[in-house]
Coordinates of C-alpha atoms and ligand atoms in Angstrom, one line a residue:
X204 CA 10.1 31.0 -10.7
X205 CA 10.8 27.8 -12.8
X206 CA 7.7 26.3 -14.0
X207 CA 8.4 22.8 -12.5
X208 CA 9.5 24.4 -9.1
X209 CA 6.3 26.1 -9.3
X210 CA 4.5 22.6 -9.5
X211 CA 6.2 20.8 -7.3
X212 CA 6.2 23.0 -4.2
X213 CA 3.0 24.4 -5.2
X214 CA 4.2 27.7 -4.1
X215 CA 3.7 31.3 -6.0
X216 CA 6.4 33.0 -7.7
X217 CA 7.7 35.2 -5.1
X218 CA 10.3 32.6 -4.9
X219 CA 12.2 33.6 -7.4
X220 CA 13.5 36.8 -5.1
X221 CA 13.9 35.2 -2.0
X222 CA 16.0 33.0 -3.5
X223 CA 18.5 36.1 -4.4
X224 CA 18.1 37.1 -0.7
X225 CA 19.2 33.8 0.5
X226 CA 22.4 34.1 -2.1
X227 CA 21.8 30.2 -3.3
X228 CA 24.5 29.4 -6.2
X229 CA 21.5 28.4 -8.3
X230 CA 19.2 31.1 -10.2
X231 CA 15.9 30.2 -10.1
X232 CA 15.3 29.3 -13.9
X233 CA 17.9 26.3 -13.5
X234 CA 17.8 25.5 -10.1
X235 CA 16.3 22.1 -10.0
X236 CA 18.6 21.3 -12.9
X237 CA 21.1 20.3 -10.4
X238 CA 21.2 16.8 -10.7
X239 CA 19.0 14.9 -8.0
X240 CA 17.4 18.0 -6.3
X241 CA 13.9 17.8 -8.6
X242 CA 13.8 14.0 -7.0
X243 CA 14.2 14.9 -3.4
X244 CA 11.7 18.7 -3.7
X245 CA 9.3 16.3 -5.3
X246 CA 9.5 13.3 -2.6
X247 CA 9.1 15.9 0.0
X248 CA 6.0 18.0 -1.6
X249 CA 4.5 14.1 -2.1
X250 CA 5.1 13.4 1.5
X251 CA 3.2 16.6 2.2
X252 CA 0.5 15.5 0.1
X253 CA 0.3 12.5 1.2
X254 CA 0.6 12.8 5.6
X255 CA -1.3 16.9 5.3
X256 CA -3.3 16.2 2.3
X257 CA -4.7 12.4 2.9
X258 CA -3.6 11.9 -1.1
X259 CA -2.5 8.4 -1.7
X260 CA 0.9 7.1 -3.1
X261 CA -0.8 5.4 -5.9
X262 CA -2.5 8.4 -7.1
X263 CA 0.5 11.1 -6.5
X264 CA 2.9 8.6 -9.0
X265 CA 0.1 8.1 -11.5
X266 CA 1.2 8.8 -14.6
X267 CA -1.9 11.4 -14.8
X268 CA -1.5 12.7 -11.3
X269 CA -2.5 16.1 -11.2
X270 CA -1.1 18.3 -9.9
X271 CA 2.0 16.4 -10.7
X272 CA 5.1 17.0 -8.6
X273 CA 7.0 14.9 -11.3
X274 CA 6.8 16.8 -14.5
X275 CA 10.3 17.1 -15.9
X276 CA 11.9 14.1 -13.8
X277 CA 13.3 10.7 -15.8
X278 CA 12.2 7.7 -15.1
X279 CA 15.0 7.0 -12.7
X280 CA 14.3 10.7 -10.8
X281 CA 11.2 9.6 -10.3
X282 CA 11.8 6.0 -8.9
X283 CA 14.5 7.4 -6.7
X284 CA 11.3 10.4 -5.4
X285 CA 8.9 6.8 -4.9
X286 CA 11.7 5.1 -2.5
X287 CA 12.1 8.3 -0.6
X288 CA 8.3 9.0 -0.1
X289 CA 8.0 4.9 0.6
X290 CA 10.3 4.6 2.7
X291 CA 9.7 8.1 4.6
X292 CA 6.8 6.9 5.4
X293 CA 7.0 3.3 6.2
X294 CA 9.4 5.1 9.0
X295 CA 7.7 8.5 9.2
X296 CA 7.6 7.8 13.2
X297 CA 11.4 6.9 13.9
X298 CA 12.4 9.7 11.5
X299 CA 10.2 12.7 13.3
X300 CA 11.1 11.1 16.7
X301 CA 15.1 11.7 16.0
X302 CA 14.2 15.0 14.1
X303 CA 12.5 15.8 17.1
X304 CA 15.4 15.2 19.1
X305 CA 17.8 17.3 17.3
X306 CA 15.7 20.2 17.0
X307 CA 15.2 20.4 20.7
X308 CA 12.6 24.0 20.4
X309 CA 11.0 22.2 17.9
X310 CA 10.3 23.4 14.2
X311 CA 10.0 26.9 13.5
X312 CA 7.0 28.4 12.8
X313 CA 5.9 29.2 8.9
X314 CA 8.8 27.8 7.8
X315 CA 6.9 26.8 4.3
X316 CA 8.3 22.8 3.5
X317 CA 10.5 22.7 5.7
X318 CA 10.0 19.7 7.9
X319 CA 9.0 17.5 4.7
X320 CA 12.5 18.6 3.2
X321 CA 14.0 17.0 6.6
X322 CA 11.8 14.2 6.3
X323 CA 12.8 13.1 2.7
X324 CA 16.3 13.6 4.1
X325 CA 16.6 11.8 7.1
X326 CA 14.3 9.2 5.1
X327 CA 17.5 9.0 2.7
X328 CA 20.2 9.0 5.5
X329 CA 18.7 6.4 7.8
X330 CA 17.1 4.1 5.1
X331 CA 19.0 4.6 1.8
X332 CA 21.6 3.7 0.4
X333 CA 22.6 7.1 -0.7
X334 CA 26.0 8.9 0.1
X335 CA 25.3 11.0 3.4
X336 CA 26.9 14.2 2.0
X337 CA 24.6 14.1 -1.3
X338 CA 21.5 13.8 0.9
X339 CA 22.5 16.5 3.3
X340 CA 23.7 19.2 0.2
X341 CA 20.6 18.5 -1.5
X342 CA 18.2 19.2 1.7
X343 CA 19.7 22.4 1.9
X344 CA 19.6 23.3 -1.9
X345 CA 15.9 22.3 -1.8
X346 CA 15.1 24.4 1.6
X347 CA 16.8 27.8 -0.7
X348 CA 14.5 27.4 -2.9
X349 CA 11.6 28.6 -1.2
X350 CA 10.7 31.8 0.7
X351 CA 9.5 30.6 4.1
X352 CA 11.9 27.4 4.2
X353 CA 15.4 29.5 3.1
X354 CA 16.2 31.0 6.1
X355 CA 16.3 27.7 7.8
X356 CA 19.1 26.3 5.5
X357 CA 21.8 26.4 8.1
X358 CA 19.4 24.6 10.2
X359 CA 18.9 21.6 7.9
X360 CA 22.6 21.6 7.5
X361 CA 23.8 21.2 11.1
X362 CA 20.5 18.9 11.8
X363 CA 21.1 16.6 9.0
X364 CA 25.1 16.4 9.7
X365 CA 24.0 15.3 13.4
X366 CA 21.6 12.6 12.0
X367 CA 24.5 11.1 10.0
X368 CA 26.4 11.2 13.4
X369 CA 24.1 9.8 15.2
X370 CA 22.6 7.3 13.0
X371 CA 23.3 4.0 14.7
X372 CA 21.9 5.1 17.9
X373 CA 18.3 6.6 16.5
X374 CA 17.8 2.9 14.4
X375 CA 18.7 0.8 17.8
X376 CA 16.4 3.0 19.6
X377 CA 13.8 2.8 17.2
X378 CA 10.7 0.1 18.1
X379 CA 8.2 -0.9 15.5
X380 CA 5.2 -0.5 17.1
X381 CA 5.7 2.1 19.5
X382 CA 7.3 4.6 16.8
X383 CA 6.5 3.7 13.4
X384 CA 2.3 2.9 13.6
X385 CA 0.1 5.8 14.5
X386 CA -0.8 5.8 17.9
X387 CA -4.6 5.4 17.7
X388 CA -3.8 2.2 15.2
X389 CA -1.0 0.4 17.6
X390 CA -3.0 0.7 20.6
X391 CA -6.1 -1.3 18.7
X392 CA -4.0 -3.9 17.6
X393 CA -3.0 -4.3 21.1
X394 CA -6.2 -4.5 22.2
X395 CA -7.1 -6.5 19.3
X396 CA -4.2 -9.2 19.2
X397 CA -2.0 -8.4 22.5
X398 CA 1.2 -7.0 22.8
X399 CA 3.4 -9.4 21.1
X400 CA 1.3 -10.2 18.2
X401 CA 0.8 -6.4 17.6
X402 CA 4.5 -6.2 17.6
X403 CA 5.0 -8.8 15.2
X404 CA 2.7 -7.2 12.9
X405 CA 4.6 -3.9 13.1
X406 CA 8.0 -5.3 12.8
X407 CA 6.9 -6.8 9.0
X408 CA 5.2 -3.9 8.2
X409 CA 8.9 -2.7 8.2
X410 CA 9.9 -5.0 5.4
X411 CA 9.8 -3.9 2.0
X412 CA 9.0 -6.9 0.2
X413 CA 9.4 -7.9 -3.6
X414 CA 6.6 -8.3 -5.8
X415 CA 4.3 -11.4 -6.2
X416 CA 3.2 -12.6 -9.2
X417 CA 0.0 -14.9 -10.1
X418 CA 0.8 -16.8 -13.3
X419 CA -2.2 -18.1 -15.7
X420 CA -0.4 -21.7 -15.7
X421 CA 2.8 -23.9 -14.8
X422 CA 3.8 -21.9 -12.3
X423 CA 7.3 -24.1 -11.0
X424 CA 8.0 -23.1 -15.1
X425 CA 7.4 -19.6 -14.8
X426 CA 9.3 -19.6 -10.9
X427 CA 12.3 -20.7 -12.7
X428 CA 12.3 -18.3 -16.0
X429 CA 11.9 -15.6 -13.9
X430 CA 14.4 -17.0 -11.3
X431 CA 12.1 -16.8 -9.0
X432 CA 10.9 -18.4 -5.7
X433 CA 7.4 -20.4 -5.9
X434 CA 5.6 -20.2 -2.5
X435 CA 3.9 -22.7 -0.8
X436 CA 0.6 -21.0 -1.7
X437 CA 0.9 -21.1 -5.3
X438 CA 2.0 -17.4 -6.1
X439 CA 6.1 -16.8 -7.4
X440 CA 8.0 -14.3 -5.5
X441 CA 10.4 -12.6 -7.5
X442 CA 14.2 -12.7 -6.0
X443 CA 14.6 -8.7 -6.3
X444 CA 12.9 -5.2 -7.1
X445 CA 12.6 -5.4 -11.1
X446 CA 10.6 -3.0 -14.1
X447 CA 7.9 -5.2 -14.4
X448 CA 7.3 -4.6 -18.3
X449 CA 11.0 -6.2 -19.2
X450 CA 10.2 -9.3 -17.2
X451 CA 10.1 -12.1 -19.3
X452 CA 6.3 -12.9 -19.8
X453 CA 4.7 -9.7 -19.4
X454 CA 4.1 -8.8 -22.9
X455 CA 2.4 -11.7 -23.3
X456 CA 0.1 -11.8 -20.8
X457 CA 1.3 -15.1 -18.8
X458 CA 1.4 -13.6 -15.3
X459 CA 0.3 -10.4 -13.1
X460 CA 1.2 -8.3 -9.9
X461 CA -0.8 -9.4 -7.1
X462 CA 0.4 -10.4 -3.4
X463 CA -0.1 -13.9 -2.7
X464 CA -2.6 -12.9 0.5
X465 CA -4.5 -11.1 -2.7
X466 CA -4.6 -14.3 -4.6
X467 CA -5.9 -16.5 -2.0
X468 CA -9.6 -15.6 -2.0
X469 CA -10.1 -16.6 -5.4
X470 CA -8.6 -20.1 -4.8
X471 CA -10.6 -20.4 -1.9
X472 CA -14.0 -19.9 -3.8
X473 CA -12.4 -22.5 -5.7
X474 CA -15.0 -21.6 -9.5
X475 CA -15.7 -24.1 -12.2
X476 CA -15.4 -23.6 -15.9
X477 CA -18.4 -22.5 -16.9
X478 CA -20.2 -21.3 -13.6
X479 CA -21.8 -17.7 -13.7
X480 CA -19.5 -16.2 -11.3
X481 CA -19.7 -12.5 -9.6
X482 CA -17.1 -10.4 -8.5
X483 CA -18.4 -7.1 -6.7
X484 CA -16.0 -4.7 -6.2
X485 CA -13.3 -5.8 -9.1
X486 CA -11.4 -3.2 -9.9
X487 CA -8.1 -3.4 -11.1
X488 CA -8.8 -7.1 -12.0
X489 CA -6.7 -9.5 -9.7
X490 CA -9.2 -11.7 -8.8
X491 CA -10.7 -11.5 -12.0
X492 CA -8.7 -12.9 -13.6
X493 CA -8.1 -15.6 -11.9
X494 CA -11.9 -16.6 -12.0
X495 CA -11.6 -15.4 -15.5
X496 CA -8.6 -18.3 -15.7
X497 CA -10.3 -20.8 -14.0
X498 CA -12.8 -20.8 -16.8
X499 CA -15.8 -18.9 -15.2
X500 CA -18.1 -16.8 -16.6
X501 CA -17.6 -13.8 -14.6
X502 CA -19.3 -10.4 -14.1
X503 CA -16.8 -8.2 -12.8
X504 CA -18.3 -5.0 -11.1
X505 CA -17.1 -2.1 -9.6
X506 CA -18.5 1.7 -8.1
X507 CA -15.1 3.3 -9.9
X508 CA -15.5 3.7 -13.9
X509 CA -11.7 4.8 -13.7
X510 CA -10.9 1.8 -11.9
X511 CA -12.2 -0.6 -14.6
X512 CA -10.6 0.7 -17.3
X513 CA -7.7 -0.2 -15.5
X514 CA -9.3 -3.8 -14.9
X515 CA -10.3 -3.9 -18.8
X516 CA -6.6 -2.8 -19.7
X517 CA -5.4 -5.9 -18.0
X518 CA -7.8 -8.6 -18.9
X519 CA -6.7 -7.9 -22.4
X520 CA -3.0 -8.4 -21.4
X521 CA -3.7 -11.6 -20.3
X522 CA -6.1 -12.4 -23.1
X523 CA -8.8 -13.1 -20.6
X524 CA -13.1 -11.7 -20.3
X525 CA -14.9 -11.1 -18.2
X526 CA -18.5 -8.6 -18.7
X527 CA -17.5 -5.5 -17.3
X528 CA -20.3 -3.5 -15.4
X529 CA -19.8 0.1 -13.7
X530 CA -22.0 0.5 -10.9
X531 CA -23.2 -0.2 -6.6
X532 CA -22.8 -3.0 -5.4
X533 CA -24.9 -2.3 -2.5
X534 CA -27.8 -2.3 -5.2
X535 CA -27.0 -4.8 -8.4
X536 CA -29.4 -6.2 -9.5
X537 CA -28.6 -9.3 -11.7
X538 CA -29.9 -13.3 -12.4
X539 CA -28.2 -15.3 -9.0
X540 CA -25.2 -16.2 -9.5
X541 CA -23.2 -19.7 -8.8
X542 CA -20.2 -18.3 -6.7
X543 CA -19.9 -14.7 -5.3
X544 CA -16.4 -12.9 -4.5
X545 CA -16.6 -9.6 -2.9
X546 CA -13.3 -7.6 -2.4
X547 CA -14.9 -5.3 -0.4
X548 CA -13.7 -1.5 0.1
X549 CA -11.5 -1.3 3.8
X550 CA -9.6 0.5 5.6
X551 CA -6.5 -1.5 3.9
X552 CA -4.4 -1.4 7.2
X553 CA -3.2 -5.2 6.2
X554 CA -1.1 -3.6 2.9
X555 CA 0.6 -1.2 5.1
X556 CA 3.8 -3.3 3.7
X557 CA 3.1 -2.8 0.0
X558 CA 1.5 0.7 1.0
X559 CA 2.3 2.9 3.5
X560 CA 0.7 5.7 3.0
X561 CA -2.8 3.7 4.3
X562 CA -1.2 4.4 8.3
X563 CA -1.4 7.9 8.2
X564 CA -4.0 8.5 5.4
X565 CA -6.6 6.5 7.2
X566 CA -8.3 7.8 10.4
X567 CA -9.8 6.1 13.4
X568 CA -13.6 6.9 12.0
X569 CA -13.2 5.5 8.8
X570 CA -13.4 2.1 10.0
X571 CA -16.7 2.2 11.1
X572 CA -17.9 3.9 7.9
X573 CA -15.9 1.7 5.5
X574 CA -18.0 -1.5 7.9
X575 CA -21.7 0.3 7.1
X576 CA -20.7 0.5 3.5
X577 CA -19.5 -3.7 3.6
X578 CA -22.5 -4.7 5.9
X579 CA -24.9 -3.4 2.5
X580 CA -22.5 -4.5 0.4
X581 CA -22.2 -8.4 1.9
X582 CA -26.1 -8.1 2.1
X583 CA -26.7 -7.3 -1.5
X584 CA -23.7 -10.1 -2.3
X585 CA -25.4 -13.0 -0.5
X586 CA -29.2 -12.4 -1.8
X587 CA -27.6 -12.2 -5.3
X588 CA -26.1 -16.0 -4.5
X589 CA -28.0 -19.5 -5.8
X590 CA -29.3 -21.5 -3.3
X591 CA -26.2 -24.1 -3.0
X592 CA -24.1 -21.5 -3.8
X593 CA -21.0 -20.2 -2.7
X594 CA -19.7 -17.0 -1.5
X595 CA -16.2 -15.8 -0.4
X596 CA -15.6 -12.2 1.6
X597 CA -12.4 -10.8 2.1
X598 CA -11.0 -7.4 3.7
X599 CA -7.0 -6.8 3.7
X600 CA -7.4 -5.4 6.8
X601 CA -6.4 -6.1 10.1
X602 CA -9.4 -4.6 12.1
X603 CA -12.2 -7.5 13.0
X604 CA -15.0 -4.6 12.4
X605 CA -14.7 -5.1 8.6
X606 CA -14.0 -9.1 9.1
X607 CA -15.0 -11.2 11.8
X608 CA -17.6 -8.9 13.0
X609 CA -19.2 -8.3 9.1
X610 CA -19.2 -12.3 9.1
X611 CA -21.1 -12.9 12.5
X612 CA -23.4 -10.4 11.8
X613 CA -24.4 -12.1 8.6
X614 CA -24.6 -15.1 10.0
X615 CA -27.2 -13.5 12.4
X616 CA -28.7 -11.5 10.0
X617 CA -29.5 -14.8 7.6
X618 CA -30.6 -18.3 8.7
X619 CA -29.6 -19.6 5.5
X620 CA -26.0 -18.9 5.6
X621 CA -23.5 -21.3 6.8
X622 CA -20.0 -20.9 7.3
X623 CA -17.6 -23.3 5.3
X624 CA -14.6 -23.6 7.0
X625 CA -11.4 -22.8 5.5
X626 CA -8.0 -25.5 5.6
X627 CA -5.2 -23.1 6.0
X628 CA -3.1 -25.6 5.2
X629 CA -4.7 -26.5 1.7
X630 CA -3.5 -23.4 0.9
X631 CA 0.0 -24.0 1.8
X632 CA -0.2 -21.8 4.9
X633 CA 0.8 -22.3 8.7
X634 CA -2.5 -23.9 10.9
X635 CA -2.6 -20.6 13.1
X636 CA -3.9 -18.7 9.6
X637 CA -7.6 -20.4 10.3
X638 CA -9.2 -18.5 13.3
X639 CA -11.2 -20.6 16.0
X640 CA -14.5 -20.0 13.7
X641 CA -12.2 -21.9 10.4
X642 CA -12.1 -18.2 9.2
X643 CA -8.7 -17.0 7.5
X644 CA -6.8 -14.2 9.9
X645 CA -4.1 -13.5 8.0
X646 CA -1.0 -11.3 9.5
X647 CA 1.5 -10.2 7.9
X648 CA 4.4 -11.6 9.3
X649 CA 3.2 -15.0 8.0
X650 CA 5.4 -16.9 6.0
X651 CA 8.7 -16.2 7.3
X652 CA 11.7 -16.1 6.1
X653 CA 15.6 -14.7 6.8
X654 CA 15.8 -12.2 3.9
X655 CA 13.2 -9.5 4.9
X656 CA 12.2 -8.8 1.5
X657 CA 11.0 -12.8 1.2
X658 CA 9.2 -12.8 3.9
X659 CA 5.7 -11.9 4.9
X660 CA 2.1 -11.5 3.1
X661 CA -0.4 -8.4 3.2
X662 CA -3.1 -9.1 6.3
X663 CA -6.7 -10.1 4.7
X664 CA -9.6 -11.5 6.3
X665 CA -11.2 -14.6 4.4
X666 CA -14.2 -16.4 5.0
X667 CA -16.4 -18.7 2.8
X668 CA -20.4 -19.1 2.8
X669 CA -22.8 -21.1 1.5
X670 CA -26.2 -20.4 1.2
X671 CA -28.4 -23.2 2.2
X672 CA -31.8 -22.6 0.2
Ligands
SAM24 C1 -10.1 -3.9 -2.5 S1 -10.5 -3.0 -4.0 C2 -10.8 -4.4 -5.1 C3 -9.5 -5.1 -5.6 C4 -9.9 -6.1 -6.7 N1 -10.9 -7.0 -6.2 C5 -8.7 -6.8 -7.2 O1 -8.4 -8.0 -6.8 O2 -8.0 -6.3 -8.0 C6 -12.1 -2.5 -3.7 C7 -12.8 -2.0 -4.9 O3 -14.1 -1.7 -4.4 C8 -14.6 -0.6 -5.2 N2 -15.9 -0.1 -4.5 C9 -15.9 0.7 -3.4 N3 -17.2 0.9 -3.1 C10 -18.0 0.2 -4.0 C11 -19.4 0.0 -4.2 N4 -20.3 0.5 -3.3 N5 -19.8 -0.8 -5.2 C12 -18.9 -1.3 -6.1 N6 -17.5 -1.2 -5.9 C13 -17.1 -0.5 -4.9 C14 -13.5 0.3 -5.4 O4 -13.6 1.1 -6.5 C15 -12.3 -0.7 -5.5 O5 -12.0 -0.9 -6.8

């Protein structure tokens, strides 16, 4: 069995005969040398991994994922492997719903990767823009090359072919919410924000936006070098999907990644130069850097040691400090502070746009743990605060259990707490982004627009305290 094969179907080498029995064109030792067929066996082991294993996209396209499924493929293999594992799961539901109705007895049983093979494929025949008969040939080549999947190649043929045929009619039939959101999650936001609002948050989870950048300074400059579009909350959008190392600016250190929902806490705590400024729960940096910018003196914390060398990495792009400190923020202990951010650890269902994988890797119980680790967290935050000082929480997540509840209960919890409302509309967004406490509900089909990669913002809950004595 090829080495890379090996790793990327994680499978044992009794391949290599069944592959003889099945009478594939390729021999073993070259068969994902066909061009393309490493890209689609790895996007359907890393949907696997992902949907079976609970791994996360981010970690399966690190560049020190390990196992990876992408040793051997070039930079463009493996791009192509990301939009078919994005995409196949942004619409995991639609795809296994028409899968499901063309294999009318259902999968067979033990048939080794097979379904993740018709995943990827239907992910590229509905979604991609990829030639029909190159997605179908290259199912089939993938489901020869494995033992339990082989026999089943005829299957993925004739499946696949009737996909193509009957593409038009799946994608009409196909309803955000009801197919594309796990069940459990869709029928909370129902409950949570009512059938149409639920719907409007699964019909922009749909959209695959473009990145957003923060820029240090002059921004309207920066919008324009990059030809991009500035929004009305002070972030850029670029126009289209671009490496982000060529852009113009990168190299030295003028702007980062970050979604403009992402940006907005920071703003709202609003930091002066000079004030000793926390931020619990850092890592990779976003915020950080913006208090960093803003001339702070900040202490940027976070559980994850990993994590903040990935925060370091990027404060010394942007030629920025902050004191880096590894440890719990349930416990720091520290001199107070002037102005407290705390990013705290969710269930991330509001980046479902951006990330995907966070609807089927999360799991009904985890809210209610991730909301007992942000209750100590939030607790530990506001007794580290001055008295006249201010402190900003933020979740991007849709579920009130790790926002508006976490907020009241505070409130409860500490007479010396008082809410500071928030101005949606200093922030250049719409008046309904304030909920009736002047808290920020942000969903993401805020900020609309007609192209759906413009449009839209990841969900985040944002609320602003002051302590009183
Ligand atoms: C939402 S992310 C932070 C994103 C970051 N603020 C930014 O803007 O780039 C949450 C972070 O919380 C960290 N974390 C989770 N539990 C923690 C804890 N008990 N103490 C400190 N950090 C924690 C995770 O390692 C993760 O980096």
């Amino acid at each position: 069995m090829n080495s890379n094969l090996g790793k990327t179907f994680g499978r044992s080498g009794k391949d290599k005969t069944s592959a003889k029995r099945h009478g594939r064109d390729d021999t073993p030792d070259n068969a994902l040398a066909h061009p393309g067929l490493a890209a689609r066996v790895a996007a359907a082991a890393i949907l696997c991994d992902i949907v079976q294993g609970g791994h996360t996209l981010d970690e399966k396209f690190a560049p020190d994922a390990a196992p990876s499924r992408l040793v051997g493929l070039d930079e463009r293999d493996r791009g192509l492997a990301r939009s078919i594992v994005t995409v196949g799961l942004r619409r995991l539901g639609t795809i296994r719903l028409a899968l499901s109705q063309l294999i009318e007895k259902g999968l067979p049983r033990n048939c080794g990767m097979l379904e993740w093979i018709l995943i990827a494929g239907g992910a590229q025949i509905l979604f991609l823009d990829i030639p029909d008969h190159a997605a179908v040939d290259l199912a089939v080549r993938a489901t020869r090359l494995e033992t339990k999947s082989a026999p089943f190649a005829n299957l993925v043929n004739g499946v696949l072919r009737n996909l193509v045929r009957r593409r038009e009619e799946f994608l009409d039939q196909s309803d955000p919410l009801e197919d594309d959101i796990p069940h459990w999650l869709a029928a909370r936001w129902r409950r949570i924000y009512g059938e149409d609002r639920a719907h409007q948050i699964a019909a922009a989870l749909r959209d695959e936006p473009t990145l957003d950048l923060t820029v240090k300074a002059d921004s309207p400059d920066w919008a324009e070098k990059l030809g991009a579009r500035l929004l009305p909350t002070g972030s850029i959008r670029l126009e289209s999907h671009a490496p982000i190392p060529e852009l113009p600016g990168y190299a030295d250190g003028v702007w980062w990644v970050q979604d403009t929902a992402a940006a907005l806490p920071a703003r709202i705590l609003g930091v002066t130069p000079g004030q000793r400024v926390l931020d619990l729960c850092a890592a990779p940096g976003g915020k950080t850097a913006q208090l960093a910018v803003a001339g702070a003196q900040v202490t940027a914390l976070d559980r994850s040691a990993e994590r903040l060398k990935a925060l370091s990495a990027n404060l010394n792009r942007l030629k920025l400090e902050a004191a880096i400190s590894v440890g719990d923020a349930a416990s720091f202990r520290a001199e107070p502070f002037d102005a407290i951010l705390v990013d705290a650890p969710c269930s991330a269902t509001g980046t479902a746009r951006r990330c995907p994988d966070v609807l089927w890797t999360k799991k009904p119980g985890d809210i209610a743990t991730l909301g007992a680790v942000q209750t100590k967290i939030l607790d530990r935050a506001f007794s580290l605060l001055k008295p006249g000082g201010v402190l900003v929480y933020c979740v991007c997540s849709l579920e009130p259990e790790e926002g508006e509840a976490q907020i009241a209960a505070l409130l409860r919890r500490n007479p010396d707490a008082a809410r500071e409302p928030i101005d949606p509309t200093a922030f250049g967004l719409p008046p309904e982004a304030a909920n009736s406490d002047g808290d920020l509900r942000l969903l993401p089909f805020f900020l609309p627009n007609d192209d759906p990669r413009q449009r839209g913002l990841d969900g985040f809950f944002i609320a602003r305290l002051k302590r009183l004595h």
